[in-house]
Amino acid sequence: MHLTLADIHAAANRIRGLADATPLVPSAALSRLAGAEGLMKLEIAQPTGAFKLRGALNAVAVLGDVAGVTCCSTGNHGRAVAFAARARGLRAVICMSRLVPQAKIDGIRALGAEVCITGDSQDDAQTEADRLEAEEGLAQIPPFDDPAVVAGQGTVGLEMMAARPDIATLLVPLSGGGLAAGVALAAKTIKPSVRVVGISMDRGAAMFESLRAGHPVSVVEVPSLADSLGGGIGLSNRLTFAMCRDLLDDVVLVTEAEIYRAMQALYYEDRIVAEGACVVGLAALEAGRLDGRLPAGPVATIITGRNPDMGLFTRVMTGQDVTLGDVTVEGQRHDA
Ligand SMILES: *Cc1c(COP(=O)(O)O)cnc(C)c1O
């Protein structure tokens, strides 16, 4: 199973008119923090509010005749699979853990899919999706570790490099690595010198820990402002671990307090409502984690999704304390 740029071009053809051509626009916050031209790819403009629609549409498009589809998801993938299934007139059952915010569950039900809440981790949700696949004949659409999904996510990188071939650095939010693997494959095939950095939160960063160990490892999943970056990479990961290992130049981590401040920066300076997962690139720059590690030239990031829990989002924007499991991020106001 070796993906190439041709697979990403094929995915681009399948999703055309449904989930492509999101805007690539200047970012005041990113430009300030990078000290260079900062660009952001607005995947929040997708009909489901997140880039995951690209991979889900491509994966559902290549299925043969099936009784329906299922998946496990922290939310945005579930929403994407629900949307893609409805577009093909297929039944969809979305499996999620109890950590998922209610807003995401409601969004999925609104797309006509069945929702199945099970356990306290992504792994428990995965077990349920496996059962539905085995016992009810539903085709499982994995959230990241699947060639059609990675190829679909790679179309984000294809569009960015086509629009701005001068991009020197790509800062990519990193969880299971479907986005980072696809974007890195597209961007580096087109322009080998482009620097691609994956960024995760420092608690429960499954890909970071796995890369450090040299093989996929499991991590304890904890609540985070970047909830879309939670979950493991799968102990029998087939694709994204190797692709991230081979293609990413760097993987860096950011704290919850840094994510908090970066969410405020994106909102107050760029007027963008987005999830904590989107701002990890901004947070890494602000924390100095990329100092001396950026080539000259434009820096681009991907604003991956606009489906935060709005209660939590409002607390951050009004400078209040936020409690995430056993840690509390002290409130502070954005000075702008
Ligand atoms: C899924 C997701 C990510 C991470 O994507 P992976 O392919 O799992 O690395 C980042 N941001 C948002 C909003 C997501 O939904």
mmCIF file of C-alpha atoms and ligand atoms in Angstrom:
data_model
loop_
_atom_site.group_PDB
_atom_site.id
_atom_site.type_symbol
_atom_site.label_atom_id
_atom_site.label_comp_id
_atom_site.label_asym_id
_atom_site.label_seq_id
_atom_site.Cartn_x
_atom_site.Cartn_y
_atom_site.Cartn_z
ATOM 1 C CA MET A 1 0.000 0.000 0.000
ATOM 2 C CA HIS A 2 2.016 2.897 -1.296
ATOM 3 C CA LEU A 3 0.214 6.186 -1.859
ATOM 4 C CA THR A 4 1.396 8.639 -4.482
ATOM 5 C CA LEU A 5 0.462 12.080 -5.735
ATOM 6 C CA ALA A 6 -1.658 10.349 -8.403
ATOM 7 C CA ASP A 7 -3.944 8.976 -5.655
ATOM 8 C CA ILE A 8 -4.387 12.491 -4.295
ATOM 9 C CA HIS A 9 -5.212 13.819 -7.762
ATOM 10 C CA ALA A 10 -7.779 11.012 -8.165
ATOM 11 C CA ALA A 11 -9.313 11.986 -4.813
ATOM 12 C CA ALA A 12 -9.424 15.629 -5.918
ATOM 13 C CA ASN A 13 -11.475 14.587 -8.957
ATOM 14 C CA ARG A 14 -13.937 12.597 -6.788
ATOM 15 C CA ILE A 15 -14.588 15.398 -4.288
ATOM 16 C CA ARG A 16 -14.715 18.249 -6.809
ATOM 17 C CA GLY A 17 -17.719 20.489 -6.267
ATOM 18 C CA LEU A 18 -18.502 18.853 -2.898
ATOM 19 C CA ALA A 19 -15.585 19.541 -0.549
ATOM 20 C CA ASP A 20 -12.853 21.381 -2.433
ATOM 21 C CA ALA A 21 -11.636 24.897 -3.128
ATOM 22 C CA THR A 22 -11.743 26.310 0.398
ATOM 23 C CA PRO A 23 -10.195 29.794 0.728
ATOM 24 C CA LEU A 24 -6.490 30.332 1.446
ATOM 25 C CA VAL A 25 -6.303 33.771 3.080
ATOM 26 C CA PRO A 26 -3.824 35.978 4.959
ATOM 27 C CA SER A 27 -3.791 35.600 8.749
ATOM 28 C CA ALA A 28 -2.937 38.575 10.930
ATOM 29 C CA ALA A 29 -2.214 36.379 13.961
ATOM 30 C CA LEU A 30 -0.025 33.931 12.041
ATOM 31 C CA SER A 31 1.879 36.724 10.271
ATOM 32 C CA ARG A 32 2.561 38.450 13.593
ATOM 33 C CA LEU A 33 3.742 35.291 15.339
ATOM 34 C CA ALA A 34 5.781 33.938 12.412
ATOM 35 C CA GLY A 35 7.382 37.270 11.527
ATOM 36 C CA ALA A 36 6.669 36.315 7.913
ATOM 37 C CA GLU A 37 3.698 36.168 5.591
ATOM 38 C CA GLY A 38 1.148 33.925 7.308
ATOM 39 C CA LEU A 39 -1.556 32.112 5.365
ATOM 40 C CA MET A 40 -4.443 30.011 6.583
ATOM 41 C CA LYS A 41 -6.451 27.408 4.681
ATOM 42 C CA LEU A 42 -10.035 27.736 5.860
ATOM 43 C CA GLU A 43 -11.371 24.200 6.126
ATOM 44 C CA ILE A 44 -14.017 25.712 8.400
ATOM 45 C CA ALA A 45 -15.743 26.641 5.121
ATOM 46 C CA GLN A 46 -16.561 22.961 4.478
ATOM 47 C CA PRO A 47 -20.290 22.108 4.658
ATOM 48 C CA THR A 48 -19.606 19.936 7.737
ATOM 49 C CA GLY A 49 -17.243 22.528 9.214
ATOM 50 C CA ALA A 50 -14.052 20.461 8.941
ATOM 51 C CA PHE A 51 -11.577 19.044 6.400
ATOM 52 C CA LYS A 52 -12.552 15.457 7.243
ATOM 53 C CA LEU A 53 -15.264 15.633 4.598
ATOM 54 C CA ARG A 54 -12.556 15.280 1.943
ATOM 55 C CA GLY A 55 -11.323 11.911 3.180
ATOM 56 C CA ALA A 56 -14.801 10.588 3.970
ATOM 57 C CA LEU A 57 -16.204 11.507 0.556
ATOM 58 C CA ASN A 58 -13.252 9.886 -1.194
ATOM 59 C CA ALA A 59 -13.476 6.712 0.920
ATOM 60 C CA VAL A 60 -17.261 6.354 0.473
ATOM 61 C CA ALA A 61 -16.906 7.051 -3.262
ATOM 62 C CA VAL A 62 -14.592 4.059 -3.777
ATOM 63 C CA LEU A 63 -16.857 1.572 -1.920
ATOM 64 C CA GLY A 64 -18.724 -1.078 -3.881
ATOM 65 C CA ASP A 65 -22.237 -2.205 -2.900
ATOM 66 C CA VAL A 66 -22.542 -2.101 0.919
ATOM 67 C CA ALA A 67 -25.415 -2.216 3.468
ATOM 68 C CA GLY A 68 -24.212 1.040 4.975
ATOM 69 C CA VAL A 69 -21.189 2.602 6.658
ATOM 70 C CA THR A 70 -19.892 2.972 10.185
ATOM 71 C CA CYS A 71 -16.974 4.664 11.918
ATOM 72 C CA CYS A 72 -15.675 5.722 15.298
ATOM 73 C CA SER A 73 -15.032 9.412 15.680
ATOM 74 C CA THR A 74 -14.323 12.295 18.054
ATOM 75 C CA GLY A 75 -16.915 14.176 16.064
ATOM 76 C CA ASN A 76 -15.731 15.734 12.842
ATOM 77 C CA HIS A 77 -15.056 12.434 11.092
ATOM 78 C CA GLY A 78 -18.439 11.140 12.200
ATOM 79 C CA ARG A 79 -20.107 14.228 10.777
ATOM 80 C CA ALA A 80 -18.184 13.796 7.533
ATOM 81 C CA VAL A 81 -19.098 10.114 7.176
ATOM 82 C CA ALA A 82 -22.747 10.952 7.914
ATOM 83 C CA PHE A 83 -22.690 13.605 5.187
ATOM 84 C CA ALA A 84 -20.905 11.358 2.674
ATOM 85 C CA ALA A 85 -23.289 8.447 3.383
ATOM 86 C CA ARG A 86 -26.346 10.620 2.931
ATOM 87 C CA ALA A 87 -24.953 11.890 -0.362
ATOM 88 C CA ARG A 88 -24.881 8.242 -1.557
ATOM 89 C CA GLY A 89 -28.176 7.269 0.136
ATOM 90 C CA LEU A 90 -26.444 4.872 2.569
ATOM 91 C CA ARG A 91 -27.255 4.085 6.221
ATOM 92 C CA ALA A 92 -24.599 5.457 8.637
ATOM 93 C CA VAL A 93 -23.928 4.437 12.277
ATOM 94 C CA ILE A 94 -21.413 6.674 14.069
ATOM 95 C CA CYS A 95 -19.658 5.284 17.203
ATOM 96 C CA MET A 96 -18.215 7.739 19.766
ATOM 97 C CA SER A 97 -16.841 7.787 23.306
ATOM 98 C CA ARG A 98 -18.472 9.697 26.170
ATOM 99 C CA LEU A 99 -15.728 12.403 25.999
ATOM 100 C CA VAL A 100 -17.223 13.868 22.827
ATOM 101 C CA PRO A 101 -18.927 17.283 23.226
ATOM 102 C CA GLN A 102 -22.725 17.303 22.865
ATOM 103 C CA ALA A 103 -22.594 19.867 20.046
ATOM 104 C CA LYS A 104 -20.805 17.330 17.851
ATOM 105 C CA ILE A 105 -23.301 14.564 18.634
ATOM 106 C CA ASP A 106 -26.218 16.851 17.744
ATOM 107 C CA GLY A 107 -24.540 17.836 14.491
ATOM 108 C CA ILE A 108 -24.234 14.195 13.446
ATOM 109 C CA ARG A 109 -27.845 13.322 14.283
ATOM 110 C CA ALA A 110 -28.954 16.344 12.255
ATOM 111 C CA LEU A 111 -27.343 14.709 9.214
ATOM 112 C CA GLY A 112 -29.636 11.711 9.574
ATOM 113 C CA ALA A 113 -27.075 9.264 10.974
ATOM 114 C CA GLU A 114 -27.524 6.931 13.955
ATOM 115 C CA VAL A 115 -25.204 7.723 16.901
ATOM 116 C CA CYS A 116 -23.847 5.031 19.225
ATOM 117 C CA ILE A 117 -22.148 6.290 22.451
ATOM 118 C CA THR A 118 -19.907 3.714 24.069
ATOM 119 C CA GLY A 119 -17.049 3.702 26.621
ATOM 120 C CA ASP A 120 -14.538 6.360 27.669
ATOM 121 C CA SER A 121 -12.034 6.188 24.875
ATOM 122 C CA GLN A 122 -11.642 6.154 21.149
ATOM 123 C CA ASP A 123 -10.578 2.509 21.491
ATOM 124 C CA ASP A 124 -13.968 1.543 22.982
ATOM 125 C CA ALA A 125 -15.740 3.297 20.114
ATOM 126 C CA GLN A 126 -13.469 1.440 17.713
ATOM 127 C CA THR A 127 -14.490 -1.907 19.221
ATOM 128 C CA GLU A 128 -18.154 -1.094 18.591
ATOM 129 C CA ALA A 129 -17.475 -0.066 14.992
ATOM 130 C CA ASP A 130 -15.600 -3.364 14.483
ATOM 131 C CA ARG A 131 -18.653 -5.250 15.802
ATOM 132 C CA LEU A 132 -21.005 -3.425 13.415
ATOM 133 C CA GLU A 133 -18.684 -4.215 10.540
ATOM 134 C CA ALA A 134 -18.468 -7.908 11.439
ATOM 135 C CA GLU A 135 -22.084 -8.513 12.469
ATOM 136 C CA GLU A 136 -24.128 -6.080 10.383
ATOM 137 C CA GLY A 137 -22.025 -5.876 7.254
ATOM 138 C CA LEU A 138 -21.431 -2.128 7.449
ATOM 139 C CA ALA A 139 -18.305 -0.847 5.728
ATOM 140 C CA GLN A 140 -15.995 0.848 8.179
ATOM 141 C CA ILE A 141 -14.554 4.237 7.193
ATOM 142 C CA PRO A 142 -11.482 4.752 9.417
ATOM 143 C CA PRO A 143 -10.843 8.295 10.684
ATOM 144 C CA PHE A 144 -7.264 8.411 9.409
ATOM 145 C CA ASP A 145 -5.514 5.070 8.832
ATOM 146 C CA ASP A 146 -6.856 4.315 5.370
ATOM 147 C CA PRO A 147 -5.386 5.059 1.932
ATOM 148 C CA ALA A 148 -8.569 6.630 0.535
ATOM 149 C CA VAL A 149 -8.939 8.823 3.630
ATOM 150 C CA VAL A 150 -5.299 9.960 3.557
ATOM 151 C CA ALA A 151 -5.559 10.678 -0.178
ATOM 152 C CA GLY A 152 -8.693 12.749 0.431
ATOM 153 C CA GLN A 153 -7.046 14.782 3.199
ATOM 154 C CA GLY A 154 -4.031 15.239 0.927
ATOM 155 C CA THR A 155 -6.149 17.369 -1.396
ATOM 156 C CA VAL A 156 -5.808 20.150 1.216
ATOM 157 C CA GLY A 157 -2.052 20.214 0.533
ATOM 158 C CA LEU A 158 -2.582 19.958 -3.217
ATOM 159 C CA GLU A 159 -4.797 23.049 -3.229
ATOM 160 C CA MET A 160 -2.448 25.016 -0.974
ATOM 161 C CA MET A 161 0.651 24.381 -3.084
ATOM 162 C CA ALA A 162 -1.268 25.051 -6.302
ATOM 163 C CA ALA A 163 -2.496 28.404 -4.961
ATOM 164 C CA ARG A 164 0.828 29.431 -3.423
ATOM 165 C CA PRO A 165 3.849 27.512 -4.732
ATOM 166 C CA ASP A 166 6.061 29.788 -2.640
ATOM 167 C CA ILE A 167 4.843 28.350 0.683
ATOM 168 C CA ALA A 168 7.999 27.443 2.643
ATOM 169 C CA THR A 169 6.497 25.959 5.818
ATOM 170 C CA LEU A 170 3.287 24.059 6.542
ATOM 171 C CA LEU A 171 2.120 23.815 10.159
ATOM 172 C CA VAL A 172 -0.318 20.897 10.377
ATOM 173 C CA PRO A 173 -2.463 19.955 13.395
ATOM 174 C CA LEU A 174 -1.611 16.312 14.144
ATOM 175 C CA SER A 175 -3.642 13.552 15.748
ATOM 176 C CA GLY A 176 -3.965 10.238 13.904
ATOM 177 C CA GLY A 177 -1.932 11.754 11.095
ATOM 178 C CA GLY A 178 -4.308 11.368 8.158
ATOM 179 C CA LEU A 179 -4.160 15.087 7.446
ATOM 180 C CA ALA A 180 -0.424 15.468 8.078
ATOM 181 C CA ALA A 181 0.460 12.381 6.016
ATOM 182 C CA GLY A 182 -1.698 13.397 3.058
ATOM 183 C CA VAL A 183 -0.665 17.040 3.119
ATOM 184 C CA ALA A 184 3.026 16.171 3.484
ATOM 185 C CA LEU A 185 2.857 13.670 0.607
ATOM 186 C CA ALA A 186 1.176 16.190 -1.692
ATOM 187 C CA ALA A 187 3.308 19.170 -0.718
ATOM 188 C CA LYS A 188 6.667 17.399 -0.687
ATOM 189 C CA THR A 189 6.072 15.619 -3.974
ATOM 190 C CA ILE A 190 5.279 18.962 -5.578
ATOM 191 C CA LYS A 191 8.041 20.839 -3.724
ATOM 192 C CA PRO A 192 10.581 18.708 -1.840
ATOM 193 C CA SER A 193 12.044 21.693 0.042
ATOM 194 C CA VAL A 194 8.798 22.605 1.810
ATOM 195 C CA ARG A 195 9.048 22.091 5.576
ATOM 196 C CA VAL A 196 6.098 20.209 7.100
ATOM 197 C CA VAL A 197 5.688 20.292 10.872
ATOM 198 C CA GLY A 198 3.083 18.307 12.782
ATOM 199 C CA ILE A 199 1.771 19.820 16.028
ATOM 200 C CA SER A 200 -0.141 18.167 18.878
ATOM 201 C CA MET A 201 -1.120 19.008 22.447
ATOM 202 C CA ASP A 202 1.357 17.818 25.069
ATOM 203 C CA ARG A 203 -1.063 15.550 26.965
ATOM 204 C CA GLY A 204 -1.999 12.372 25.110
ATOM 205 C CA ALA A 205 -0.022 13.057 21.914
ATOM 206 C CA ALA A 206 -0.242 9.577 20.410
ATOM 207 C CA MET A 207 1.711 10.165 17.195
ATOM 208 C CA PHE A 208 4.508 12.050 18.955
ATOM 209 C CA GLU A 209 4.915 9.294 21.566
ATOM 210 C CA SER A 210 4.773 6.607 18.881
ATOM 211 C CA LEU A 211 7.408 8.292 16.723
ATOM 212 C CA ARG A 212 9.639 8.615 19.767
ATOM 213 C CA ALA A 213 9.171 4.934 20.632
ATOM 214 C CA GLY A 214 9.720 3.857 17.031
ATOM 215 C CA HIS A 215 6.381 2.006 16.896
ATOM 216 C CA PRO A 216 2.714 2.763 17.631
ATOM 217 C CA VAL A 217 2.023 3.088 21.357
ATOM 218 C CA SER A 218 -1.184 3.816 23.228
ATOM 219 C CA VAL A 219 -1.638 6.939 25.319
ATOM 220 C CA VAL A 220 -4.074 7.922 28.058
ATOM 221 C CA GLU A 221 -6.772 10.104 26.538
ATOM 222 C CA VAL A 222 -7.504 13.264 28.555
ATOM 223 C CA PRO A 223 -9.792 16.243 27.951
ATOM 224 C CA SER A 224 -8.128 19.020 25.943
ATOM 225 C CA LEU A 225 -9.007 22.365 24.407
ATOM 226 C CA ALA A 226 -7.873 20.609 21.216
ATOM 227 C CA ASP A 227 -10.398 17.784 21.665
ATOM 228 C CA SER A 228 -10.261 16.889 17.957
ATOM 229 C CA LEU A 229 -6.612 15.905 18.429
ATOM 230 C CA GLY A 230 -7.395 13.261 21.076
ATOM 231 C CA GLY A 231 -7.295 9.496 20.633
ATOM 232 C CA GLY A 232 -4.716 6.881 19.730
ATOM 233 C CA ILE A 233 -3.178 6.048 16.361
ATOM 234 C CA GLY A 234 -4.047 2.335 16.589
ATOM 235 C CA LEU A 235 -1.526 -0.239 17.788
ATOM 236 C CA SER A 236 -1.691 -1.951 14.409
ATOM 237 C CA ASN A 237 -1.419 1.291 12.442
ATOM 238 C CA ARG A 238 -0.788 0.402 8.797
ATOM 239 C CA LEU A 239 -0.195 3.696 7.054
ATOM 240 C CA THR A 240 -0.103 7.030 8.868
ATOM 241 C CA PHE A 241 2.621 6.133 11.395
ATOM 242 C CA ALA A 242 5.099 5.239 8.647
ATOM 243 C CA MET A 243 4.080 8.204 6.497
ATOM 244 C CA CYS A 244 4.448 10.682 9.368
ATOM 245 C CA ARG A 245 7.789 9.128 10.320
ATOM 246 C CA ASP A 246 9.067 9.383 6.756
ATOM 247 C CA LEU A 247 7.545 12.682 5.643
ATOM 248 C CA LEU A 248 7.319 15.077 8.604
ATOM 249 C CA ASP A 249 10.332 17.258 9.289
ATOM 250 C CA ASP A 250 9.372 17.812 12.889
ATOM 251 C CA VAL A 251 6.658 17.152 15.441
ATOM 252 C CA VAL A 252 6.236 19.628 18.304
ATOM 253 C CA LEU A 253 3.884 19.822 21.284
ATOM 254 C CA VAL A 254 1.998 22.701 22.898
ATOM 255 C CA THR A 255 0.397 23.145 26.325
ATOM 256 C CA GLU A 256 -3.259 23.814 27.094
ATOM 257 C CA ALA A 257 -2.397 27.363 28.248
ATOM 258 C CA GLU A 258 -0.664 27.991 24.920
ATOM 259 C CA ILE A 259 -3.686 26.659 23.013
ATOM 260 C CA TYR A 260 -5.944 28.919 25.104
ATOM 261 C CA ARG A 261 -3.972 32.031 24.158
ATOM 262 C CA ALA A 262 -3.765 31.034 20.493
ATOM 263 C CA MET A 263 -7.538 30.502 20.322
ATOM 264 C CA GLN A 264 -7.926 34.083 21.533
ATOM 265 C CA ALA A 265 -5.371 35.339 19.004
ATOM 266 C CA LEU A 266 -7.189 33.700 16.074
ATOM 267 C CA TYR A 267 -10.535 35.008 17.253
ATOM 268 C CA TYR A 268 -9.556 38.569 18.152
ATOM 269 C CA GLU A 269 -7.000 39.177 15.385
ATOM 270 C CA ASP A 270 -8.558 37.181 12.526
ATOM 271 C CA ARG A 271 -12.187 37.084 13.736
ATOM 272 C CA ILE A 272 -12.340 33.323 13.301
ATOM 273 C CA VAL A 273 -14.437 30.906 15.348
ATOM 274 C CA ALA A 274 -12.502 27.647 15.364
ATOM 275 C CA GLU A 275 -11.659 24.648 17.513
ATOM 276 C CA GLY A 276 -8.595 24.489 19.757
ATOM 277 C CA ALA A 277 -7.145 21.907 17.349
ATOM 278 C CA CYS A 278 -6.783 24.591 14.669
ATOM 279 C CA VAL A 279 -4.496 26.893 16.580
ATOM 280 C CA VAL A 280 -1.702 24.535 17.630
ATOM 281 C CA GLY A 281 0.527 26.000 14.895
ATOM 282 C CA LEU A 282 -0.046 29.507 16.223
ATOM 283 C CA ALA A 283 0.536 28.237 19.763
ATOM 284 C CA ALA A 284 3.849 26.605 18.810
ATOM 285 C CA LEU A 285 5.070 29.837 17.237
ATOM 286 C CA GLU A 286 4.016 31.917 20.226
ATOM 287 C CA ALA A 287 5.745 29.521 22.619
ATOM 288 C CA GLY A 288 8.967 29.764 20.605
ATOM 289 C CA ARG A 289 8.950 26.036 19.785
ATOM 290 C CA LEU A 290 9.723 26.768 16.133
ATOM 291 C CA ASP A 291 12.405 29.385 16.722
ATOM 292 C CA GLY A 292 15.291 28.874 14.331
ATOM 293 C CA ARG A 293 13.452 26.020 12.627
ATOM 294 C CA LEU A 294 11.556 27.901 9.900
ATOM 295 C CA PRO A 295 13.015 28.456 6.431
ATOM 296 C CA ALA A 296 12.560 31.932 4.920
ATOM 297 C CA GLY A 297 9.240 32.374 3.132
ATOM 298 C CA PRO A 298 5.515 32.177 3.736
ATOM 299 C CA VAL A 299 4.215 30.082 6.612
ATOM 300 C CA ALA A 300 0.838 28.404 6.165
ATOM 301 C CA THR A 301 -1.440 26.529 8.507
ATOM 302 C CA ILE A 302 -4.771 24.748 8.219
ATOM 303 C CA ILE A 303 -7.778 25.983 10.183
ATOM 304 C CA THR A 304 -9.143 22.478 10.378
ATOM 305 C CA GLY A 305 -12.603 22.774 11.965
ATOM 306 C CA ARG A 306 -15.253 25.124 13.333
ATOM 307 C CA ASN A 307 -17.148 22.801 15.650
ATOM 308 C CA PRO A 308 -16.003 23.716 19.166
ATOM 309 C CA ASP A 309 -18.225 23.322 22.195
ATOM 310 C CA MET A 310 -19.586 26.887 22.212
ATOM 311 C CA GLY A 311 -19.823 27.083 26.006
ATOM 312 C CA LEU A 312 -16.120 26.313 26.285
ATOM 313 C CA PHE A 313 -15.287 28.610 23.392
ATOM 314 C CA THR A 314 -17.132 31.498 25.049
ATOM 315 C CA ARG A 315 -15.292 30.922 28.331
ATOM 316 C CA VAL A 316 -11.947 31.193 26.543
ATOM 317 C CA MET A 317 -12.912 34.325 24.633
ATOM 318 C CA THR A 318 -14.133 36.053 27.787
ATOM 319 C CA GLY A 319 -10.934 35.188 29.657
ATOM 320 C CA GLN A 320 -12.416 32.768 32.189
ATOM 321 C CA ASP A 321 -10.759 29.744 33.808
ATOM 322 C CA VAL A 322 -11.273 26.474 31.956
ATOM 323 C CA THR A 323 -11.130 23.103 33.709
ATOM 324 C CA LEU A 324 -10.103 20.091 31.638
ATOM 325 C CA GLY A 325 -10.174 16.946 33.746
ATOM 326 C CA ASP A 326 -7.465 17.381 36.381
ATOM 327 C CA VAL A 327 -5.948 20.597 35.001
ATOM 328 C CA THR A 328 -7.301 24.124 35.134
ATOM 329 C CA VAL A 329 -6.130 26.701 32.625
ATOM 330 C CA GLU A 330 -6.115 30.049 34.349
ATOM 331 C CA GLY A 331 -8.184 32.666 32.583
ATOM 332 C CA GLN A 332 -6.510 35.599 30.900
ATOM 333 C CA ARG A 333 -7.602 38.289 28.497
ATOM 334 C CA HIS A 334 -6.209 38.839 25.031
ATOM 335 C CA ASP A 335 -4.570 42.250 24.914
ATOM 336 C CA ALA A 336 -5.710 43.543 21.553
HETATM 337 C C1 LIG B 1 -9.348 15.106 12.861
HETATM 338 C C2 LIG B 1 -8.968 16.506 13.098
HETATM 339 C C3 LIG B 1 -7.618 16.881 13.162
HETATM 340 C C4 LIG B 1 -6.464 15.891 13.074
HETATM 341 O O1 LIG B 1 -6.471 15.096 11.920
HETATM 342 P P1 LIG B 1 -5.712 13.695 11.860
HETATM 343 O O2 LIG B 1 -5.834 13.240 10.457
HETATM 344 O O3 LIG B 1 -6.390 12.773 12.827
HETATM 345 O O4 LIG B 1 -4.297 13.931 12.291
HETATM 346 C C5 LIG B 1 -7.336 18.228 13.321
HETATM 347 N N1 LIG B 1 -8.307 19.150 13.456
HETATM 348 C C6 LIG B 1 -9.616 18.822 13.409
HETATM 349 C C7 LIG B 1 -10.629 19.895 13.564
HETATM 350 C C8 LIG B 1 -10.001 17.494 13.223
HETATM 351 O O5 LIG B 1 -11.292 17.185 13.183
#
